[in-house]
Short mmCIF file of C-alpha atoms and ligand atoms in Angstrom, two decimals:
data_model
loop_
_atom_site.label_atom_id
_atom_site.label_comp_id
_atom_site.label_asym_id
_atom_site.label_seq_id
_atom_site.Cartn_x
_atom_site.Cartn_y
_atom_site.Cartn_z
CA UNK V 169 0.26 0.16 -0.19
CA UNK V 170 2.82 2.24 0.67
CA UNK V 171 4.51 2.01 -2.27
CA UNK V 172 1.64 2.55 -4.38
CA UNK V 173 1.09 6.03 -2.27
CA UNK V 174 4.67 6.58 -2.74
CA UNK V 175 4.21 6.25 -6.67
CA UNK V 176 1.25 8.67 -6.74
CA UNK V 177 3.31 10.94 -4.44
CA UNK V 178 6.11 11.15 -6.87
CA UNK V 179 3.82 11.96 -9.72
CA UNK V 180 1.99 14.78 -7.98
CA UNK V 181 5.28 16.22 -6.69
CA UNK V 182 6.59 16.25 -10.52
CA UNK V 183 3.37 18.10 -11.42
CA UNK V 184 3.50 20.54 -8.87
CA UNK V 185 7.24 21.50 -10.26
CA UNK V 186 5.74 21.83 -13.60
CA UNK V 187 3.32 24.43 -12.21
CA UNK V 188 0.20 22.24 -13.54
CA UNK V 189 -1.07 21.22 -9.93
CA UNK V 190 -4.55 21.67 -9.35
CA UNK V 191 -6.49 22.64 -6.19
CA UNK V 192 -9.80 23.75 -5.01
CA UNK V 193 -10.84 26.77 -3.52
CA UNK V 194 -13.73 26.70 -1.01
CA UNK V 195 -16.42 29.20 -1.61
CA UNK V 196 -19.37 30.13 0.90
CA UNK V 197 -23.13 30.95 -0.35
CA UNK V 198 -24.50 31.28 -4.01
CA UNK V 199 -22.63 31.53 -7.09
CA UNK V 200 -22.46 35.46 -7.58
CA UNK V 201 -20.12 38.39 -8.84
CA UNK V 202 -19.06 39.34 -5.15
CA UNK V 203 -18.05 35.98 -3.22
CA UNK V 204 -16.38 35.03 -0.21
CA UNK V 205 -13.46 32.17 -1.24
CA UNK V 206 -11.35 30.39 0.90
CA UNK V 207 -12.50 33.32 3.40
CA UNK V 208 -11.92 35.93 1.47
CA UNK V 209 -14.24 38.82 -0.43
CA UNK V 210 -13.75 38.66 -4.05
CA UNK V 211 -14.91 39.49 -7.14
CA UNK V 212 -14.90 36.62 -9.47
CA UNK V 213 -14.48 36.81 -13.41
CA UNK V 214 -14.29 32.86 -13.59
CA UNK V 215 -17.96 32.08 -13.23
CA UNK V 216 -19.97 30.28 -16.23
CA UNK V 217 -23.21 31.53 -14.66
CA UNK V 218 -23.26 34.43 -17.80
CA UNK V 219 -26.80 35.75 -17.24
CA UNK V 220 -26.52 35.90 -13.45
CA UNK V 221 -29.07 33.17 -13.08
CA UNK V 222 -27.65 30.80 -10.49
CA UNK V 223 -28.89 32.83 -7.82
CA UNK V 224 -31.90 34.19 -9.26
CA UNK V 225 -35.29 34.56 -6.79
CA UNK V 226 -37.74 33.59 -9.15
CA UNK V 227 -35.82 30.23 -10.36
CA UNK V 228 -34.64 29.47 -6.54
CA UNK V 229 -38.35 29.49 -5.89
CA UNK V 230 -39.17 27.32 -8.72
CA UNK V 231 -37.03 24.78 -7.18
CA UNK V 232 -38.29 25.17 -4.19
CA UNK V 233 -41.77 24.53 -5.31
CA UNK V 234 -40.21 21.74 -7.56
CA UNK V 235 -39.09 19.93 -4.65
CA UNK V 236 -42.51 20.14 -2.54
CA UNK V 237 -44.16 18.56 -5.87
CA UNK V 238 -41.60 16.40 -6.80
CA UNK V 239 -39.30 15.47 -3.62
CA UNK V 240 -35.68 15.62 -3.59
CA UNK V 241 -34.51 12.69 -5.74
CA UNK V 242 -36.02 11.40 -8.86
CA UNK V 243 -35.27 7.85 -7.52
CA UNK V 244 -34.40 6.09 -11.12
CA UNK V 245 -33.35 6.45 -14.54
CA UNK V 246 -35.80 7.97 -17.20
CA UNK V 247 -36.23 4.49 -18.44
CA UNK V 248 -37.34 3.00 -15.23
CA UNK V 249 -39.87 5.62 -13.28
CA UNK V 250 -37.85 8.52 -13.04
CA UNK V 251 -38.75 10.38 -16.04
CA UNK V 252 -41.48 12.91 -14.13
CA UNK V 253 -44.03 15.36 -15.93
CA UNK V 254 -41.53 18.18 -14.95
CA UNK V 255 -38.68 16.62 -17.23
CA UNK V 256 -41.17 15.67 -20.27
CA UNK V 257 -42.65 19.35 -20.02
CA UNK V 258 -38.83 21.02 -20.24
CA UNK V 259 -37.93 18.56 -23.14
CA UNK V 260 -40.95 19.77 -25.08
CA UNK V 261 -40.25 23.35 -24.00
CA UNK V 262 -36.44 23.22 -24.88
CA UNK V 263 -37.31 21.68 -28.12
CA UNK V 264 -40.12 24.65 -28.97
CA UNK V 265 -37.10 27.05 -27.88
CA UNK V 266 -34.55 25.41 -30.08
CA UNK V 267 -36.72 24.90 -32.99
CA UNK V 268 -35.88 21.57 -33.16
CA UNK V 269 -38.71 18.31 -33.31
CA UNK V 270 -37.59 17.08 -30.40
CA UNK V 271 -35.58 17.52 -27.24
CA UNK V 272 -33.76 15.03 -24.47
CA UNK V 273 -32.24 15.81 -21.26
CA UNK V 274 -29.13 14.09 -19.82
CA UNK V 275 -27.88 14.68 -16.04
CA UNK V 276 -24.57 16.49 -17.19
CA UNK V 277 -23.31 17.70 -20.46
CA UNK V 278 -20.26 15.42 -20.48
CA UNK V 279 -22.43 12.52 -19.94
CA UNK V 280 -24.61 13.89 -23.29
CA UNK V 281 -21.63 13.89 -25.32
CA UNK V 282 -20.28 10.45 -24.48
CA UNK V 283 -23.79 9.22 -24.94
CA UNK V 284 -24.34 10.60 -28.42
CA UNK V 285 -20.88 9.38 -29.75
CA UNK V 286 -21.64 6.13 -28.60
CA UNK V 287 -25.21 5.91 -29.53
CA UNK V 288 -24.07 7.02 -33.40
CA UNK V 289 -20.75 5.35 -33.69
CA UNK V 290 -19.05 2.29 -34.26
CA UNK V 291 -15.48 0.91 -34.79
CA UNK V 292 -16.31 1.45 -38.64
CA UNK V 293 -17.25 4.93 -38.58
CA UNK V 294 -15.49 8.26 -38.74
CA UNK V 295 -15.45 10.86 -36.18
CA UNK V 296 -13.80 14.59 -36.99
CA UNK V 297 -13.13 16.98 -34.25
CA UNK V 298 -11.88 20.63 -34.02
CA UNK V 299 -8.57 20.49 -32.35
CA UNK V 300 -9.95 22.81 -29.76
CA UNK V 301 -13.03 20.89 -28.65
CA UNK V 302 -14.12 20.68 -25.19
CA UNK V 303 -12.70 17.36 -23.56
CA UNK V 304 -16.25 15.83 -23.38
CA UNK V 305 -16.17 15.58 -27.21
CA UNK V 306 -12.85 14.64 -27.33
CA UNK V 307 -13.75 11.89 -24.73
CA UNK V 308 -16.98 10.74 -26.78
CA UNK V 309 -15.05 10.52 -29.96
CA UNK V 310 -12.32 8.25 -28.53
CA UNK V 311 -14.17 6.34 -26.42
CA UNK V 312 -16.87 5.43 -29.12
CA UNK V 313 -14.39 3.44 -30.87
CA UNK V 314 -14.46 5.12 -34.52
CA UNK V 315 -11.98 6.43 -36.52
CA UNK V 316 -10.67 9.22 -34.84
CA UNK V 317 -9.19 12.73 -36.75
CA UNK V 318 -8.86 16.25 -35.45
CA UNK V 319 -9.02 19.19 -38.02
CA UNK V 320 -7.43 22.42 -37.35
CA UNK V 321 -9.28 25.14 -35.45
CA UNK V 322 -12.20 26.32 -36.97
CA UNK V 323 -10.69 25.70 -40.43
CA UNK V 324 -12.95 24.19 -43.07
CA UNK V 325 -10.60 23.21 -45.35
CA UNK V 326 -8.59 20.90 -43.05
CA UNK V 327 -11.82 19.15 -42.24
CA UNK V 328 -12.78 18.84 -46.17
CA UNK V 329 -9.29 17.18 -46.48
CA UNK V 330 -9.71 14.74 -43.72
CA UNK V 331 -13.41 13.76 -45.32
CA UNK V 332 -12.25 13.49 -48.24
CA UNK V 333 -9.43 11.34 -47.16
CA UNK V 334 -11.93 9.11 -45.24
CA UNK V 335 -14.00 8.69 -48.26
CA UNK V 336 -10.93 7.49 -49.87
CA UNK V 337 -10.44 4.59 -47.82
CA UNK V 338 -13.80 2.95 -47.60
CA UNK V 339 -16.00 2.00 -50.56
CA UNK V 340 -19.67 1.44 -49.31
CA UNK V 341 -21.35 4.66 -48.50
CA UNK V 342 -23.20 3.09 -44.96
CA UNK V 343 -20.14 4.79 -42.76
CA UNK V 344 -21.45 7.23 -40.37
CA UNK V 345 -19.60 10.60 -40.41
CA UNK V 346 -19.68 12.34 -37.68
CA UNK V 347 -18.47 16.45 -37.03
CA UNK V 348 -18.16 17.62 -33.94
CA UNK V 349 -17.47 21.38 -32.64
CA UNK V 350 -17.83 23.72 -29.76
CA UNK V 351 -20.18 26.19 -30.66
CA UNK V 352 -18.45 28.88 -28.80
CA UNK V 353 -14.91 27.50 -27.81
CA UNK V 354 -14.98 27.27 -24.06
CA UNK V 355 -11.11 28.49 -23.62
CA UNK V 356 -10.80 30.98 -26.48
CA UNK V 357 -14.09 32.52 -26.52
CA UNK V 358 -14.43 32.45 -30.27
CA UNK V 359 -17.65 31.27 -32.11
CA UNK V 360 -17.37 28.23 -34.80
CA UNK V 361 -17.53 29.26 -38.18
CA UNK V 362 -21.00 27.08 -38.42
CA UNK V 363 -22.25 28.19 -42.06
CA UNK V 364 -19.43 26.89 -44.06
CA UNK V 365 -19.19 23.61 -41.57
CA UNK V 366 -22.77 22.99 -42.04
CA UNK V 367 -22.47 23.17 -46.32
CA UNK V 368 -19.47 20.75 -45.96
CA UNK V 369 -21.49 18.49 -43.88
CA UNK V 370 -24.20 18.41 -45.93
CA UNK V 371 -22.09 18.00 -48.83
CA UNK V 372 -20.50 14.76 -47.68
CA UNK V 373 -23.53 13.50 -46.18
CA UNK V 374 -21.93 13.44 -42.73
CA UNK V 375 -23.79 14.63 -39.48
CA UNK V 376 -22.64 18.00 -37.85
CA UNK V 377 -23.16 18.28 -34.02
CA UNK V 378 -22.66 21.96 -32.07
CA UNK V 379 -21.94 21.42 -28.59
CA UNK V 380 -23.11 25.26 -27.47
CA UNK V 381 -22.41 25.05 -23.63
CA UNK V 382 -20.91 28.52 -23.86
CA UNK V 383 -23.73 29.98 -26.55
CA UNK V 384 -26.70 28.65 -25.37
CA UNK V 385 -28.46 31.45 -23.96
CA UNK V 386 -25.58 33.85 -24.50
CA UNK V 387 -25.81 34.39 -28.47
CA UNK V 388 -28.40 35.47 -30.58
CA UNK V 389 -31.15 38.00 -30.42
CA UNK V 390 -32.93 36.12 -28.02
CA UNK V 391 -30.61 34.09 -26.87
CA UNK V 392 -31.24 30.61 -28.53
CA UNK V 393 -27.37 30.35 -29.64
CA UNK V 394 -25.00 30.05 -31.74
CA UNK V 395 -27.11 28.85 -34.68
CA UNK V 396 -29.50 31.75 -33.95
CA UNK V 397 -26.16 33.94 -34.05
CA UNK V 398 -25.82 32.42 -37.88
CA UNK V 399 -29.34 32.30 -38.41
CA UNK V 400 -29.54 28.71 -39.37
CA UNK V 401 -31.32 25.98 -37.93
CA UNK V 402 -32.31 22.20 -37.44
CA UNK V 403 -31.74 21.57 -41.25
CA UNK V 404 -28.32 23.13 -40.94
CA UNK V 405 -27.38 21.60 -38.04
CA UNK V 406 -28.91 18.01 -37.33
CA UNK V 407 -27.62 17.63 -33.85
CA UNK V 408 -27.75 20.17 -31.28
CA UNK V 409 -26.18 20.23 -27.69
CA UNK V 410 -26.47 22.60 -24.78
CA UNK V 411 -25.92 22.55 -21.33
CA UNK V 412 -28.02 23.93 -18.39
CA UNK V 413 -25.44 24.75 -16.09
CA UNK V 414 -23.97 27.83 -17.61
CA UNK V 415 -26.13 30.48 -18.76
CA UNK V 416 -29.09 29.18 -17.77
CA UNK V 417 -27.92 28.60 -14.26
CA UNK V 418 -29.14 25.44 -13.14
CA UNK V 419 -27.73 21.91 -14.29
CA UNK V 420 -27.53 19.44 -16.57
CA UNK V 421 -28.23 19.26 -20.46
CA UNK V 422 -29.95 18.38 -23.66
CA UNK V 423 -29.56 17.00 -27.13
CA UNK V 424 -31.85 18.61 -29.64
CA UNK V 425 -32.71 16.68 -33.12
CA UNK V 426 -34.89 15.03 -35.22
CA UNK V 427 -37.34 12.12 -33.56
CA UNK V 428 -35.10 9.48 -35.29
CA UNK V 429 -32.28 10.38 -33.87
CA UNK V 430 -33.81 11.20 -29.96
CA UNK V 431 -35.23 8.02 -30.00
CA UNK V 432 -31.87 6.37 -31.14
CA UNK V 433 -30.39 7.91 -28.20
CA UNK V 434 -32.81 6.91 -25.83
CA UNK V 435 -32.52 3.51 -27.13
CA UNK V 436 -28.63 3.25 -27.43
CA UNK V 437 -26.83 5.75 -25.18
CA UNK V 438 -25.47 4.37 -21.89
CA UNK V 439 -24.62 7.26 -20.09
CA UNK V 440 -28.48 7.70 -20.84
CA UNK V 441 -30.03 4.58 -20.03
CA UNK V 442 -28.09 3.76 -16.58
CA UNK V 443 -27.88 6.66 -14.70
CA UNK V 444 -30.35 8.39 -12.42
CA UNK V 445 -32.50 11.49 -14.02
CA UNK V 446 -31.59 14.84 -12.54
CA UNK V 447 -33.73 16.03 -9.94
CA UNK V 448 -37.41 17.13 -11.03
CA UNK V 449 -37.00 20.35 -9.04
CA UNK V 450 -34.05 20.93 -11.31
CA UNK V 451 -36.00 20.61 -14.44
CA UNK V 452 -38.76 22.98 -12.69
CA UNK V 453 -36.47 25.46 -11.91
CA UNK V 454 -34.70 25.44 -15.63
CA UNK V 455 -38.25 25.76 -17.11
CA UNK V 456 -38.50 28.93 -15.10
CA UNK V 457 -34.92 30.07 -16.08
CA UNK V 458 -36.21 29.51 -19.93
CA UNK V 459 -39.18 31.30 -19.54
CA UNK V 460 -37.40 33.89 -17.69
CA UNK V 461 -34.88 34.61 -20.57
CA UNK V 462 -37.77 34.53 -23.29
CA UNK V 463 -39.40 37.30 -21.33
CA UNK V 464 -36.34 39.41 -19.86
CA UNK V 465 -34.10 40.31 -22.44
CA UNK V 466 -31.97 42.70 -19.62
CA UNK V 467 -29.66 39.93 -18.58
CA UNK V 468 -28.45 39.24 -22.02
CA UNK V 469 -28.54 43.03 -23.09
CA UNK V 470 -26.41 43.59 -19.57
CA UNK V 471 -24.19 40.69 -20.67
CA UNK V 472 -23.32 42.34 -24.34
CA UNK V 473 -22.90 45.93 -22.71
CA UNK V 474 -20.30 44.67 -20.12
CA UNK V 475 -18.52 42.65 -23.14
CA UNK V 476 -18.33 45.70 -25.10
CA UNK V 477 -17.68 47.93 -22.26
CA UNK V 478 -14.59 45.30 -21.08
CA UNK V 479 -13.10 45.00 -24.48
CA UNK V 480 -13.26 48.95 -24.79
CA UNK V 481 -11.45 49.32 -21.75
CA UNK V 482 -8.73 46.80 -22.68
CA UNK V 483 -8.01 48.69 -25.77
CA UNK V 484 -7.42 51.97 -23.89
CA UNK V 485 -5.29 50.02 -21.38
CA UNK V 486 -3.61 48.38 -24.23
CA UNK V 487 -3.97 45.11 -22.69
CA UNK V 488 -3.92 42.45 -25.57
CA UNK V 489 -6.76 40.27 -24.99
CA UNK V 490 -8.00 37.94 -27.99
CA UNK V 491 -10.61 38.67 -30.50
CA UNK V 492 -13.43 37.12 -28.70
CA UNK V 493 -17.04 38.53 -29.03
CA UNK V 494 -18.65 36.47 -26.09
CA UNK V 495 -18.58 36.35 -22.39
CA UNK V 496 -15.25 34.32 -22.53
CA UNK V 497 -12.11 36.89 -23.03
CA UNK V 498 -8.80 35.31 -22.57
CA UNK V 499 -5.69 36.93 -21.91
CA UNK V 500 -2.60 35.22 -23.35
CA UNK V 501 0.22 34.85 -21.13
CA UNK V 502 2.18 32.03 -22.44
CA UNK V 503 4.23 30.55 -19.87
CA UNK V 504 2.40 28.17 -16.76
CA UNK V 505 4.16 29.66 -14.33
CA UNK V 506 3.69 33.32 -15.21
CA UNK V 507 0.36 32.53 -15.59
CA UNK V 508 -0.45 31.20 -12.43
CA UNK V 509 1.62 33.89 -10.45
CA UNK V 510 -0.67 36.37 -11.92
CA UNK V 511 -3.78 34.22 -11.30
CA UNK V 512 -2.54 34.35 -7.57
CA UNK V 513 -1.53 37.89 -7.51
CA UNK V 514 -4.92 38.68 -8.57
CA UNK V 515 -6.82 36.88 -5.81
CA UNK V 516 -4.47 38.45 -3.48
CA UNK V 517 -6.06 41.75 -5.10
CA UNK V 518 -9.33 40.35 -4.37
CA UNK V 519 -10.29 39.13 -8.05
CA UNK V 520 -10.65 35.22 -9.01
CA UNK V 521 -9.44 34.89 -12.53
CA UNK V 522 -8.31 31.48 -13.35
CA UNK V 523 -5.17 30.44 -14.93
CA UNK V 524 -5.79 27.81 -17.88
CA UNK V 525 -2.80 25.48 -18.62
CA UNK V 526 -1.90 22.52 -20.42
CA UNK V 527 -3.53 19.70 -21.05
CA UNK V 528 -6.55 22.08 -20.93
CA UNK V 529 -4.98 24.38 -23.73
CA UNK V 530 -2.11 23.53 -25.86
CA UNK V 531 1.40 24.09 -24.63
CA UNK V 532 2.71 27.54 -24.74
CA UNK V 533 -0.75 29.42 -24.62
CA UNK V 534 -1.52 29.48 -20.93
CA UNK V 535 -3.94 32.04 -20.05
CA UNK V 536 -6.23 33.92 -17.91
CA UNK V 537 -9.34 33.13 -18.80
CA UNK V 538 -11.80 36.19 -17.81
CA UNK V 539 -15.32 35.53 -18.14
CA UNK V 540 -17.99 38.25 -17.80
CA UNK V 541 -21.59 38.16 -16.43
CA UNK V 542 -24.49 39.94 -16.72
CA UNK V 543 -24.23 41.00 -13.11
CA UNK V 544 -20.62 42.60 -13.29
CA UNK V 545 -20.67 46.32 -12.57
CA UNK V 546 -19.21 49.26 -14.32
CA UNK V 547 -16.89 49.38 -11.22
CA UNK V 548 -15.95 45.83 -10.99
CA UNK V 549 -14.79 46.01 -14.48
CA UNK V 550 -12.82 49.08 -13.93
CA UNK V 551 -11.03 47.87 -11.03
CA UNK V 552 -9.87 44.63 -12.75
CA UNK V 553 -8.55 46.82 -15.82
CA UNK V 554 -6.59 48.80 -13.24
CA UNK V 555 -5.18 45.92 -11.45
CA UNK V 556 -4.33 44.03 -14.38
CA UNK V 557 -2.48 46.90 -16.18
CA UNK V 558 -0.50 47.17 -13.08
CA UNK V 559 0.72 43.78 -13.10
CA UNK V 560 0.95 43.06 -16.46
CA UNK V 561 3.13 46.43 -16.93
CA UNK V 562 5.41 45.41 -14.13
CA UNK V 563 5.51 41.38 -15.22
CA UNK V 564 7.31 42.41 -18.56
C1 PLP H 89 -19.12 22.85 -19.56
C2 PLP H 89 -19.09 22.07 -20.76
C3 PLP H 89 -19.48 20.47 -20.88
C4 PLP H 89 -20.21 20.01 -19.76
O1 PLP H 89 -21.37 19.94 -19.50
P1 PLP H 89 -21.36 19.84 -18.18
O2 PLP H 89 -23.40 19.62 -17.88
O3 PLP H 89 -20.57 20.51 -16.93
O4 PLP H 89 -20.91 18.43 -17.48
C5 PLP H 89 -19.24 20.34 -22.36
N1 PLP H 89 -19.12 20.84 -23.34
C6 PLP H 89 -18.49 22.49 -23.24
C7 PLP H 89 -18.23 22.97 -24.17
C8 PLP H 89 -18.52 22.86 -21.89
O5 PLP H 89 -18.24 23.93 -21.78
#
């Protein structure tokens, strides 16, 4: 036993030396901009609660009412008796909101991505992924056992080459080709070039799946996500996935698609079949959140206002942020240790900004991942910019 632990310790120590050791901080109270973390008052610039709904009074009340009506645990998987009226209504409302024939709930986005890949692919099939896709899409593709290829980031001609090559290796046309992309790239904040991706997938009879974890609720005029941003619909992107734990402020995820696609996932996806349904109260809270974002555009308007304001301030302070129009605004640092030390210094000054290092991002591209929320006030942003510019100056 000692021997086994010693081996772990050695690997952990190595990781520390590489400045890649990950550790958790303890936060008190709800997710919001001003929080207490590790007993310190901080302003958070690292949440995915982009619309500030995770602690919204109406949504909280909906969850409390949900507990009164449905209890706490759902007690079983959806295919046993865990699929409540609340889950079913939420699926219908998600389908309507996204404009897809059907939607299917999953307990987490990670499981949704694994489930779709496993349901659609086997070892004779092909899966193509953007190099910067989220880990859950990469894992889904790898675990499916299909022939796995990554194309250059947001590069449709790179995908085209891989698709052409794949077509050359098989004679019959029965192989499934699945192309997976983030809608908004989670560590870079840029938006996938969906119109040409969709055209290419149509031309090559490939399925296109968009993981819109960071676009759903935040992009498009009414928050319908990256498809609305480009005026696309379910005919252009046959598989749409989004999570509910980010802008929507609750938990879980869904897949939207055709009736046949959803039924196939229900029959085949092990991460759907063999897991307990999310609590019905979460479905009730999510239904409330979905109504709220459709009735009140102030949240999205405020987020967009903050994005513009933040970028304007960065410009004026000559901070070289990446070219992102979304709530994710990365400040590239490069070196792992440097990124970590700036993040620590910021914490001491009362800001939570996470440093993102390899393997989450490619080598040499360690960065501060600054995320904005509808709940940030001008003063929060001003203070961050002021602090950042003093640090980056003294640093270089
Ligand atoms: C967060 C995220 C997921 C995982 O969703 P969870 O519900 O947190 O498991 C999947 N894809 C992307 C792009 C994400 O950002």
